[in-house]
PDB file of C-alpha atoms and ligand atoms in Angstrom:
ATOM      1  CA  UNK C   1       5.084  16.177  14.050  1.00  0.00           C
ATOM      2  CA  UNK C   2       1.929  13.553  14.283  1.00  0.00           C
ATOM      3  CA  UNK C   3       2.832  10.076  15.247  1.00  0.00           C
ATOM      4  CA  UNK C   4       2.924   8.637  12.034  1.00  0.00           C
ATOM      5  CA  UNK C   5       1.885   5.728  13.449  1.00  0.00           C
ATOM      6  CA  UNK C   6      -0.817   6.473  15.255  1.00  0.00           C
ATOM      7  CA  UNK C   7      -4.231   6.736  13.656  1.00  0.00           C
ATOM      8  CA  UNK C   8      -4.855  10.182  12.717  1.00  0.00           C
ATOM      9  CA  UNK C   9      -8.071  11.406  14.414  1.00  0.00           C
ATOM     10  CA  UNK C  10     -10.091  15.587  14.035  1.00  0.00           C
ATOM     11  CA  UNK C  11      -8.466  16.035  17.474  1.00  0.00           C
ATOM     12  CA  UNK C  12      -4.505  15.456  15.929  1.00  0.00           C
ATOM     13  CA  UNK C  13      -5.900  17.869  13.460  1.00  0.00           C
ATOM     14  CA  UNK C  14      -7.071  20.647  15.781  1.00  0.00           C
ATOM     15  CA  UNK C  15      -3.821  19.806  18.071  1.00  0.00           C
ATOM     16  CA  UNK C  16      -1.936  20.157  14.697  1.00  0.00           C
ATOM     17  CA  UNK C  17      -3.251  23.094  13.871  1.00  0.00           C
ATOM     18  CA  UNK C  18      -2.991  24.769  17.192  1.00  0.00           C
ATOM     19  CA  UNK C  19       0.497  24.061  17.233  1.00  0.00           C
ATOM     20  CA  UNK C  20       1.627  25.510  13.832  1.00  0.00           C
ATOM     21  CA  UNK C  21       2.220  21.993  12.294  1.00  0.00           C
ATOM     22  CA  UNK C  22       1.513  22.214   8.531  1.00  0.00           C
ATOM     23  CA  UNK C  23      -1.096  18.776   7.410  1.00  0.00           C
ATOM     24  CA  UNK C  24      -0.037  17.243   4.493  1.00  0.00           C
ATOM     25  CA  UNK C  25      -2.727  16.404   2.322  1.00  0.00           C
ATOM     26  CA  UNK C  26      -3.133  13.913  -0.594  1.00  0.00           C
ATOM     27  CA  UNK C  27      -5.791  12.676  -3.468  1.00  0.00           C
ATOM     28  CA  UNK C  28      -5.785   8.548  -3.363  1.00  0.00           C
ATOM     29  CA  UNK C  29      -8.104   6.769  -5.397  1.00  0.00           C
ATOM     30  CA  UNK C  30      -7.006   2.868  -5.047  1.00  0.00           C
ATOM     31  CA  UNK C  31      -5.880   0.770  -2.675  1.00  0.00           C
ATOM     32  CA  UNK C  32      -1.647   0.768  -3.458  1.00  0.00           C
ATOM     33  CA  UNK C  33      -1.216   4.562  -3.865  1.00  0.00           C
ATOM     34  CA  UNK C  34      -3.120   5.048  -0.373  1.00  0.00           C
ATOM     35  CA  UNK C  35      -0.754   2.898   1.300  1.00  0.00           C
ATOM     36  CA  UNK C  36       2.358   4.136  -0.101  1.00  0.00           C
ATOM     37  CA  UNK C  37       0.865   7.677   0.732  1.00  0.00           C
ATOM     38  CA  UNK C  38       0.010   6.299   4.635  1.00  0.00           C
ATOM     39  CA  UNK C  39       3.711   4.357   4.462  1.00  0.00           C
ATOM     40  CA  UNK C  40       5.134   8.230   3.651  1.00  0.00           C
ATOM     41  CA  UNK C  41       2.794   9.746   6.974  1.00  0.00           C
ATOM     42  CA  UNK C  42       0.648  11.575   4.746  1.00  0.00           C
ATOM     43  CA  UNK C  43      -1.919  13.271   7.488  1.00  0.00           C
ATOM     44  CA  UNK C  44      -4.853  13.687   5.589  1.00  0.00           C
ATOM     45  CA  UNK C  45      -6.278  11.286   2.495  1.00  0.00           C
ATOM     46  CA  UNK C  46      -8.896  12.590   0.205  1.00  0.00           C
ATOM     47  CA  UNK C  47     -10.738  10.022  -2.352  1.00  0.00           C
ATOM     48  CA  UNK C  48     -11.741  13.201  -4.856  1.00  0.00           C
ATOM     49  CA  UNK C  49     -14.279  13.374  -7.173  1.00  0.00           C
ATOM     50  CA  UNK C  50     -11.301  14.456  -9.479  1.00  0.00           C
ATOM     51  CA  UNK C  51     -11.157  10.633  -9.974  1.00  0.00           C
ATOM     52  CA  UNK C  52     -13.689  11.212 -12.615  1.00  0.00           C
ATOM     53  CA  UNK C  53     -10.968  13.147 -14.601  1.00  0.00           C
ATOM     54  CA  UNK C  54      -7.778  11.624 -13.262  1.00  0.00           C
ATOM     55  CA  UNK C  55      -9.069   7.991 -12.844  1.00  0.00           C
ATOM     56  CA  UNK C  56     -11.579   7.609 -14.790  1.00  0.00           C
ATOM     57  CA  UNK C  57     -11.285   9.877 -18.042  1.00  0.00           C
ATOM     58  CA  UNK C  58     -14.395  11.833 -17.753  1.00  0.00           C
ATOM     59  CA  UNK C  59     -14.219  15.495 -18.896  1.00  0.00           C
ATOM     60  CA  UNK C  60     -15.265  17.067 -15.542  1.00  0.00           C
ATOM     61  CA  UNK C  61     -16.145  16.008 -12.292  1.00  0.00           C
ATOM     62  CA  UNK C  62     -19.875  16.227 -12.946  1.00  0.00           C
ATOM     63  CA  UNK C  63     -19.644  12.669 -13.960  1.00  0.00           C
ATOM     64  CA  UNK C  64     -18.421  10.484 -11.388  1.00  0.00           C
ATOM     65  CA  UNK C  65     -21.209   8.749  -9.254  1.00  0.00           C
ATOM     66  CA  UNK C  66     -21.866   7.699  -6.020  1.00  0.00           C
ATOM     67  CA  UNK C  67     -21.414   4.104  -6.297  1.00  0.00           C
ATOM     68  CA  UNK C  68     -17.899   5.016  -8.306  1.00  0.00           C
ATOM     69  CA  UNK C  69     -17.488   7.029  -5.490  1.00  0.00           C
ATOM     70  CA  UNK C  70     -17.979   4.125  -2.696  1.00  0.00           C
ATOM     71  CA  UNK C  71     -15.952   1.859  -4.448  1.00  0.00           C
ATOM     72  CA  UNK C  72     -13.020   3.826  -4.724  1.00  0.00           C
ATOM     73  CA  UNK C  73     -13.590   4.688  -1.124  1.00  0.00           C
ATOM     74  CA  UNK C  74     -13.515   1.105  -0.075  1.00  0.00           C
ATOM     75  CA  UNK C  75     -10.001   0.626  -1.586  1.00  0.00           C
ATOM     76  CA  UNK C  76      -8.530   3.530  -0.294  1.00  0.00           C
ATOM     77  CA  UNK C  77      -9.746   2.712   3.187  1.00  0.00           C
ATOM     78  CA  UNK C  78      -8.122  -0.924   2.594  1.00  0.00           C
ATOM     79  CA  UNK C  79      -5.110   1.414   2.353  1.00  0.00           C
ATOM     80  CA  UNK C  80      -4.578   3.747   4.882  1.00  0.00           C
ATOM     81  CA  UNK C  81      -4.056   2.623   8.152  1.00  0.00           C
ATOM     82  CA  UNK C  82      -3.017   6.111  10.076  1.00  0.00           C
ATOM     83  CA  UNK C  83      -4.346   8.581   7.181  1.00  0.00           C
ATOM     84  CA  UNK C  84      -7.421  10.749   8.306  1.00  0.00           C
ATOM     85  CA  UNK C  85      -9.531   9.883   4.873  1.00  0.00           C
ATOM     86  CA  UNK C  86     -11.748  12.408   3.533  1.00  0.00           C
ATOM     87  CA  UNK C  87     -15.073  10.915   0.827  1.00  0.00           C
ATOM     88  CA  UNK C  88     -15.833  13.744  -1.918  1.00  0.00           C
ATOM     89  CA  UNK C  89     -19.303  13.727  -2.138  1.00  0.00           C
ATOM     90  CA  UNK C  90     -20.395  13.668  -5.765  1.00  0.00           C
ATOM     91  CA  UNK C  91     -22.493  16.093  -7.573  1.00  0.00           C
ATOM     92  CA  UNK C  92     -26.074  15.805  -7.022  1.00  0.00           C
ATOM     93  CA  UNK C  93     -25.658  13.534  -3.946  1.00  0.00           C
ATOM     94  CA  UNK C  94     -26.165  16.209  -1.613  1.00  0.00           C
ATOM     95  CA  UNK C  95     -27.875  19.301  -3.676  1.00  0.00           C
ATOM     96  CA  UNK C  96     -31.136  18.310  -3.542  1.00  0.00           C
ATOM     97  CA  UNK C  97     -31.953  18.066  -0.129  1.00  0.00           C
ATOM     98  CA  UNK C  98     -30.468  17.582   3.798  1.00  0.00           C
ATOM     99  CA  UNK C  99     -31.914  13.967   3.181  1.00  0.00           C
ATOM    100  CA  UNK C 100     -29.757  13.252   0.379  1.00  0.00           C
ATOM    101  CA  UNK C 101     -26.813  14.464   1.973  1.00  0.00           C
ATOM    102  CA  UNK C 102     -27.635  12.573   5.014  1.00  0.00           C
ATOM    103  CA  UNK C 103     -28.382   9.103   3.015  1.00  0.00           C
ATOM    104  CA  UNK C 104     -24.902   9.889   0.865  1.00  0.00           C
ATOM    105  CA  UNK C 105     -22.907  11.145   3.151  1.00  0.00           C
ATOM    106  CA  UNK C 106     -23.840   7.840   5.422  1.00  0.00           C
ATOM    107  CA  UNK C 107     -22.786   5.285   2.650  1.00  0.00           C
ATOM    108  CA  UNK C 108     -19.472   6.826   2.499  1.00  0.00           C
ATOM    109  CA  UNK C 109     -19.019   6.172   5.749  1.00  0.00           C
ATOM    110  CA  UNK C 110     -20.633   2.790   6.364  1.00  0.00           C
ATOM    111  CA  UNK C 111     -19.983   1.109   2.813  1.00  0.00           C
ATOM    112  CA  UNK C 112     -16.802   3.795   1.887  1.00  0.00           C
ATOM    113  CA  UNK C 113     -15.082   3.559   5.245  1.00  0.00           C
ATOM    114  CA  UNK C 114     -14.207   6.581   5.338  1.00  0.00           C
ATOM    115  CA  UNK C 115     -13.661   9.205   8.209  1.00  0.00           C
ATOM    116  CA  UNK C 116     -15.638  12.028   6.920  1.00  0.00           C
ATOM    117  CA  UNK C 117     -17.160  14.061   3.908  1.00  0.00           C
ATOM    118  CA  UNK C 118     -16.358  16.794   1.688  1.00  0.00           C
ATOM    119  CA  UNK C 119     -18.816  18.975  -0.191  1.00  0.00           C
ATOM    120  CA  UNK C 120     -18.602  22.425  -2.430  1.00  0.00           C
ATOM    121  CA  UNK C 121     -20.299  24.960  -1.286  1.00  0.00           C
ATOM    122  CA  UNK C 122     -19.925  28.409   0.938  1.00  0.00           C
ATOM    123  CA  UNK C 123     -22.682  29.711   3.041  1.00  0.00           C
ATOM    124  CA  UNK C 124     -25.733  28.278   0.784  1.00  0.00           C
ATOM    125  CA  UNK C 125     -24.444  24.911   1.957  1.00  0.00           C
ATOM    126  CA  UNK C 126     -24.606  25.905   5.773  1.00  0.00           C
ATOM    127  CA  UNK C 127     -27.773  23.667   6.218  1.00  0.00           C
ATOM    128  CA  UNK C 128     -26.116  20.593   4.195  1.00  0.00           C
ATOM    129  CA  UNK C 129     -23.057  20.867   7.043  1.00  0.00           C
ATOM    130  CA  UNK C 130     -25.333  20.999   9.980  1.00  0.00           C
ATOM    131  CA  UNK C 131     -27.681  18.385   8.911  1.00  0.00           C
ATOM    132  CA  UNK C 132     -24.949  15.967   7.801  1.00  0.00           C
ATOM    133  CA  UNK C 133     -23.129  16.848  11.362  1.00  0.00           C
ATOM    134  CA  UNK C 134     -26.352  16.496  13.142  1.00  0.00           C
ATOM    135  CA  UNK C 135     -26.086  12.510  11.466  1.00  0.00           C
ATOM    136  CA  UNK C 136     -22.399  12.149  13.474  1.00  0.00           C
ATOM    137  CA  UNK C 137     -20.902  12.434  10.464  1.00  0.00           C
ATOM    138  CA  UNK C 138     -17.788  14.802  10.648  1.00  0.00           C
ATOM    139  CA  UNK C 139     -17.868  17.501   7.042  1.00  0.00           C
ATOM    140  CA  UNK C 140     -15.340  19.456   5.349  1.00  0.00           C
ATOM    141  CA  UNK C 141     -15.938  22.603   3.498  1.00  0.00           C
ATOM    142  CA  UNK C 142     -15.164  23.669   0.049  1.00  0.00           C
ATOM    143  CA  UNK C 143     -14.988  26.902  -1.173  1.00  0.00           C
ATOM    144  CA  UNK C 144     -12.813  29.152  -4.007  1.00  0.00           C
ATOM    145  CA  UNK C 145     -12.647  27.065  -7.211  1.00  0.00           C
ATOM    146  CA  UNK C 146     -15.405  24.531  -6.836  1.00  0.00           C
ATOM    147  CA  UNK C 147     -15.074  22.153  -9.831  1.00  0.00           C
ATOM    148  CA  UNK C 148     -18.504  20.877  -9.296  1.00  0.00           C
ATOM    149  CA  UNK C 149     -19.888  24.237  -9.977  1.00  0.00           C
ATOM    150  CA  UNK C 150     -17.539  25.365 -12.532  1.00  0.00           C
ATOM    151  CA  UNK C 151     -19.976  26.635 -15.357  1.00  0.00           C
ATOM    152  CA  UNK C 152     -22.049  28.797 -12.716  1.00  0.00           C
ATOM    153  CA  UNK C 153     -18.356  30.495 -11.583  1.00  0.00           C
ATOM    154  CA  UNK C 154     -17.315  30.955 -15.000  1.00  0.00           C
ATOM    155  CA  UNK C 155     -15.414  28.204 -15.529  1.00  0.00           C
ATOM    156  CA  UNK C 156     -12.300  26.685 -13.351  1.00  0.00           C
ATOM    157  CA  UNK C 157     -10.880  30.131 -12.731  1.00  0.00           C
ATOM    158  CA  UNK C 158      -9.319  31.636  -9.237  1.00  0.00           C
ATOM    159  CA  UNK C 159     -11.772  33.139  -7.067  1.00  0.00           C
ATOM    160  CA  UNK C 160     -11.810  35.778  -4.362  1.00  0.00           C
ATOM    161  CA  UNK C 161      -9.825  37.874  -6.407  1.00  0.00           C
ATOM    162  CA  UNK C 162     -11.694  41.415  -5.645  1.00  0.00           C
ATOM    163  CA  UNK C 163     -12.278  42.975  -1.979  1.00  0.00           C
ATOM    164  CA  UNK C 164     -15.758  42.105  -2.025  1.00  0.00           C
ATOM    165  CA  UNK C 165     -15.102  38.544  -3.436  1.00  0.00           C
ATOM    166  CA  UNK C 166     -12.601  38.000  -0.664  1.00  0.00           C
ATOM    167  CA  UNK C 167     -15.176  39.529   1.875  1.00  0.00           C
ATOM    168  CA  UNK C 168     -17.806  36.841   0.653  1.00  0.00           C
ATOM    169  CA  UNK C 169     -15.508  34.164   1.195  1.00  0.00           C
ATOM    170  CA  UNK C 170     -14.478  35.016   4.578  1.00  0.00           C
ATOM    171  CA  UNK C 171     -18.139  35.120   5.223  1.00  0.00           C
ATOM    172  CA  UNK C 172     -18.591  31.643   3.974  1.00  0.00           C
ATOM    173  CA  UNK C 173     -15.703  30.261   5.863  1.00  0.00           C
ATOM    174  CA  UNK C 174     -17.392  31.496   8.884  1.00  0.00           C
ATOM    175  CA  UNK C 175     -20.871  30.128   7.992  1.00  0.00           C
ATOM    176  CA  UNK C 176     -19.444  26.663   7.404  1.00  0.00           C
ATOM    177  CA  UNK C 177     -17.510  26.539  10.731  1.00  0.00           C
ATOM    178  CA  UNK C 178     -20.768  28.248  12.357  1.00  0.00           C
ATOM    179  CA  UNK C 179     -22.229  24.705  10.800  1.00  0.00           C
ATOM    180  CA  UNK C 180     -20.000  22.678  12.220  1.00  0.00           C
ATOM    181  CA  UNK C 181     -17.585  21.453   9.449  1.00  0.00           C
ATOM    182  CA  UNK C 182     -14.436  20.425  10.745  1.00  0.00           C
ATOM    183  CA  UNK C 183     -11.957  21.441   8.558  1.00  0.00           C
ATOM    184  CA  UNK C 184     -12.439  23.628   5.411  1.00  0.00           C
ATOM    185  CA  UNK C 185     -10.398  23.403   2.148  1.00  0.00           C
ATOM    186  CA  UNK C 186      -9.679  26.343   0.068  1.00  0.00           C
ATOM    187  CA  UNK C 187      -9.158  26.053  -3.613  1.00  0.00           C
ATOM    188  CA  UNK C 188      -7.486  28.638  -5.772  1.00  0.00           C
ATOM    189  CA  UNK C 189      -7.895  31.662  -3.881  1.00  0.00           C
ATOM    190  CA  UNK C 190      -5.330  34.513  -3.197  1.00  0.00           C
ATOM    191  CA  UNK C 191      -3.219  33.565  -0.311  1.00  0.00           C
ATOM    192  CA  UNK C 192      -3.625  36.981   1.601  1.00  0.00           C
ATOM    193  CA  UNK C 193      -7.069  35.825   1.847  1.00  0.00           C
ATOM    194  CA  UNK C 194      -6.732  32.512   2.725  1.00  0.00           C
ATOM    195  CA  UNK C 195      -4.270  33.878   5.173  1.00  0.00           C
ATOM    196  CA  UNK C 196      -7.149  35.709   6.948  1.00  0.00           C
ATOM    197  CA  UNK C 197      -9.594  32.877   6.663  1.00  0.00           C
ATOM    198  CA  UNK C 198      -6.645  30.516   8.370  1.00  0.00           C
ATOM    199  CA  UNK C 199      -6.394  33.340  11.012  1.00  0.00           C
ATOM    200  CA  UNK C 200     -10.500  33.341  11.928  1.00  0.00           C
ATOM    201  CA  UNK C 201     -10.899  30.116  12.016  1.00  0.00           C
ATOM    202  CA  UNK C 202     -10.683  27.432  15.185  1.00  0.00           C
ATOM    203  CA  UNK C 203     -10.814  24.762  12.681  1.00  0.00           C
ATOM    204  CA  UNK C 204      -7.897  23.498  10.071  1.00  0.00           C
ATOM    205  CA  UNK C 205      -8.375  25.454   6.608  1.00  0.00           C
ATOM    206  CA  UNK C 206      -6.432  23.288   3.907  1.00  0.00           C
ATOM    207  CA  UNK C 207      -5.254  25.042   0.825  1.00  0.00           C
ATOM    208  CA  UNK C 208      -4.808  23.296  -2.951  1.00  0.00           C
ATOM    209  CA  UNK C 209      -3.585  26.777  -4.456  1.00  0.00           C
ATOM    210  CA  UNK C 210      -4.390  28.837  -1.719  1.00  0.00           C
ATOM    211  CA  UNK C 211      -0.558  29.606  -0.653  1.00  0.00           C
ATOM    212  CA  UNK C 212       1.111  28.817   2.555  1.00  0.00           C
ATOM    213  CA  UNK C 213      -0.362  30.446   5.041  1.00  0.00           C
ATOM    214  CA  UNK C 214      -2.934  27.543   5.316  1.00  0.00           C
ATOM    215  CA  UNK C 215      -2.660  24.839   8.437  1.00  0.00           C
ATOM    216  CA  UNK C 216      -2.275  22.585   5.362  1.00  0.00           C
ATOM    217  CA  UNK C 217      -1.159  21.815   1.919  1.00  0.00           C
ATOM    218  CA  UNK C 218      -3.744  19.587  -0.947  1.00  0.00           C
ATOM    219  CA  UNK C 219      -2.475  18.355  -3.823  1.00  0.00           C
ATOM    220  CA  UNK C 220      -4.108  15.598  -6.268  1.00  0.00           C
ATOM    221  CA  UNK C 221      -1.856  13.008  -6.138  1.00  0.00           C
ATOM    222  CA  UNK C 222      -1.700  12.840 -10.430  1.00  0.00           C
ATOM    223  CA  UNK C 223       0.016  16.547 -10.967  1.00  0.00           C
ATOM    224  CA  UNK C 224       2.279  15.704  -8.209  1.00  0.00           C
ATOM    225  CA  UNK C 225       3.293  12.082  -9.660  1.00  0.00           C
ATOM    226  CA  UNK C 226       2.957  13.900 -13.059  1.00  0.00           C
ATOM    227  CA  UNK C 227       0.536  11.058 -13.916  1.00  0.00           C
ATOM    228  CA  UNK C 228      -2.038  13.490 -15.430  1.00  0.00           C
ATOM    229  CA  UNK C 229      -0.822  15.789 -18.923  1.00  0.00           C
ATOM    230  CA  UNK C 230      -3.989  17.207 -19.852  1.00  0.00           C
ATOM    231  CA  UNK C 231      -3.024  20.577 -18.114  1.00  0.00           C
ATOM    232  CA  UNK C 232      -1.288  21.531 -15.090  1.00  0.00           C
ATOM    233  CA  UNK C 233      -2.892  24.088 -12.694  1.00  0.00           C
ATOM    234  CA  UNK C 234      -0.478  26.949 -11.647  1.00  0.00           C
ATOM    235  CA  UNK C 235      -0.537  25.846  -8.199  1.00  0.00           C
ATOM    236  CA  UNK C 236       0.989  22.138  -8.890  1.00  0.00           C
ATOM    237  CA  UNK C 237       4.378  21.661  -8.166  1.00  0.00           C
ATOM    238  CA  UNK C 238       5.474  18.118  -9.794  1.00  0.00           C
ATOM    239  CA  UNK C 239       7.515  15.950  -7.297  1.00  0.00           C
ATOM    240  CA  UNK C 240       7.710  12.827 -10.377  1.00  0.00           C
ATOM    241  CA  UNK C 241       6.971  12.121 -14.272  1.00  0.00           C
ATOM    242  CA  UNK C 242       5.920   9.074 -13.916  1.00  0.00           C
ATOM    243  CA  UNK C 243       4.164   9.151 -16.902  1.00  0.00           C
ATOM    244  CA  UNK C 244       7.767   9.200 -18.794  1.00  0.00           C
ATOM    245  CA  UNK C 245       8.560   6.054 -16.065  1.00  0.00           C
ATOM    246  CA  UNK C 246       5.578   4.270 -17.300  1.00  0.00           C
ATOM    247  CA  UNK C 247       6.253   5.558 -20.863  1.00  0.00           C
ATOM    248  CA  UNK C 248       9.499   3.679 -20.801  1.00  0.00           C
ATOM    249  CA  UNK C 249       8.635   0.882 -19.402  1.00  0.00           C
ATOM    250  CA  UNK C 250       5.303  -0.121 -21.642  1.00  0.00           C
ATOM    251  CA  UNK C 251       7.795   0.754 -24.768  1.00  0.00           C
ATOM    252  CA  UNK C 252      10.507  -1.436 -23.356  1.00  0.00           C
ATOM    253  CA  UNK C 253       8.194  -4.555 -22.511  1.00  0.00           C
ATOM    254  CA  UNK C 254       6.303  -3.996 -25.916  1.00  0.00           C
ATOM    255  CA  UNK C 255      10.141  -3.942 -27.918  1.00  0.00           C
ATOM    256  CA  UNK C 256      11.521  -7.165 -25.667  1.00  0.00           C
ATOM    257  CA  UNK C 257       7.905  -9.256 -26.821  1.00  0.00           C
ATOM    258  CA  UNK C 258       8.437  -8.539 -30.174  1.00  0.00           C
ATOM    259  CA  UNK C 259      11.921  -9.135 -30.174  1.00  0.00           C
ATOM    260  CA  UNK C 260      11.419 -12.415 -28.180  1.00  0.00           C
ATOM    261  CA  UNK C 261      13.411 -11.516 -25.284  1.00  0.00           C
ATOM    262  CA  UNK C 262      10.744 -11.548 -22.829  1.00  0.00           C
ATOM    263  CA  UNK C 263       9.914 -14.028 -21.039  1.00  0.00           C
ATOM    264  CA  UNK C 264      13.404 -15.068 -20.235  1.00  0.00           C
ATOM    265  CA  UNK C 265      14.409 -19.154 -19.135  1.00  0.00           C
ATOM    266  CA  UNK C 266      14.673 -17.247 -15.305  1.00  0.00           C
ATOM    267  CA  UNK C 267      10.426 -16.592 -15.902  1.00  0.00           C
ATOM    268  CA  UNK C 268       9.571 -19.997 -16.939  1.00  0.00           C
ATOM    269  CA  UNK C 269       8.559 -23.123 -14.918  1.00  0.00           C
ATOM    270  CA  UNK C 270      11.131 -26.149 -15.035  1.00  0.00           C
ATOM    271  CA  UNK C 271       9.710 -29.514 -15.698  1.00  0.00           C
ATOM    272  CA  UNK C 272      12.315 -32.424 -14.802  1.00  0.00           C
ATOM    273  CA  UNK C 273      14.009 -33.944 -17.750  1.00  0.00           C
ATOM    274  CA  UNK C 274      12.729 -37.720 -17.052  1.00  0.00           C
ATOM    275  CA  UNK C 275       9.099 -36.022 -16.701  1.00  0.00           C
ATOM    276  CA  UNK C 276       9.855 -33.965 -20.465  1.00  0.00           C
ATOM    277  CA  UNK C 277      11.413 -37.675 -21.712  1.00  0.00           C
ATOM    278  CA  UNK C 278       8.407 -39.292 -20.902  1.00  0.00           C
ATOM    279  CA  UNK C 279       5.785 -36.981 -21.868  1.00  0.00           C
ATOM    280  CA  UNK C 280       7.541 -36.041 -25.456  1.00  0.00           C
ATOM    281  CA  UNK C 281       7.532 -39.648 -26.094  1.00  0.00           C
ATOM    282  CA  UNK C 282       3.863 -39.828 -25.288  1.00  0.00           C
ATOM    283  CA  UNK C 283       3.066 -36.996 -27.750  1.00  0.00           C
ATOM    284  CA  UNK C 284       4.600 -39.037 -30.414  1.00  0.00           C
ATOM    285  CA  UNK C 285       3.318 -41.664 -29.446  1.00  0.00           C
ATOM    286  CA  UNK C 286      -0.417 -40.267 -29.307  1.00  0.00           C
ATOM    287  CA  UNK C 287       0.664 -38.668 -32.613  1.00  0.00           C
ATOM    288  CA  UNK C 288       0.075 -35.009 -31.769  1.00  0.00           C
TER     289      UNK C 288
HETATM  290  O1  KIV S   1     -11.876  15.945  -5.897  1.00  0.00           O
HETATM  291  C1  KIV S   1     -11.038  16.448  -5.779  1.00  0.00           C
HETATM  292  O2  KIV S   1      -9.879  16.054  -5.908  1.00  0.00           O
HETATM  293  C2  KIV S   1     -10.670  17.913  -5.348  1.00  0.00           C
HETATM  294  C3  KIV S   1      -9.813  18.991  -5.316  1.00  0.00           C
HETATM  295  C4  KIV S   1     -10.038  19.350  -6.770  1.00  0.00           C
HETATM  296  C5  KIV S   1      -9.725  19.743  -3.834  1.00  0.00           C
HETATM  297  O3  KIV S   1     -12.215  18.217  -4.516  1.00  0.00           O
END
């Protein structure tokens, strides 16, 4: 197992793949969550543009801005001492040109302090991956269901389910590796297809909804915790029902405030009896 007290690096991840050790990967969008994930020994953290939906209440991931991603990345990297942190390049921060891609990837590293960036797209993004990598910035590819192009791929649907589509994904994966990507994320793809990709690539292949044969697994932390209730993709396993815990706590608090039971004496600051007597006397003398 990777030493949880050591900073995870790209060589650590390559070593894990070589040894067949599974990599755990979770999203985080804030400091306390990143700290807890880091403490638990999660090897990789993604500051995902899914923050748009899970954290900021947007309808899609397309509307989060570069500045917002920088702010969230700064918070996460403050909390992640050991984990390898990947920052998502938001929509239109890398699509227009190599120059935009390098400048915005650089912002995520220099302002957000992430270890690497992620961008969506297969072979058509190979040039961008090469440009960013040539600038000394590690890039994770992302193929399969790519939420930033959900309209173009016909919605939030699984991908690679015909022989041709599956072969195209293998080609995309190889093109991204060839372009210098240090890792690849495969989303919502049949496990058998992701298994071939994992075996063909020398870089770590991470799965979100792409089965158990990949080198590691990613979940969106709000899905894992049961904190995002709008919809639950097929590939999610809920490990907790934090929404229910929060609901109960908020309702209890509201009831205790309404009933005058909170705050109790133990939550108040004491004043000495003689000081209080002096205070009351002064108030009375002033006729307040
Ligand atoms: O933003 C994100 O969390 C992602 C996952 C949906 C893979 O990119």
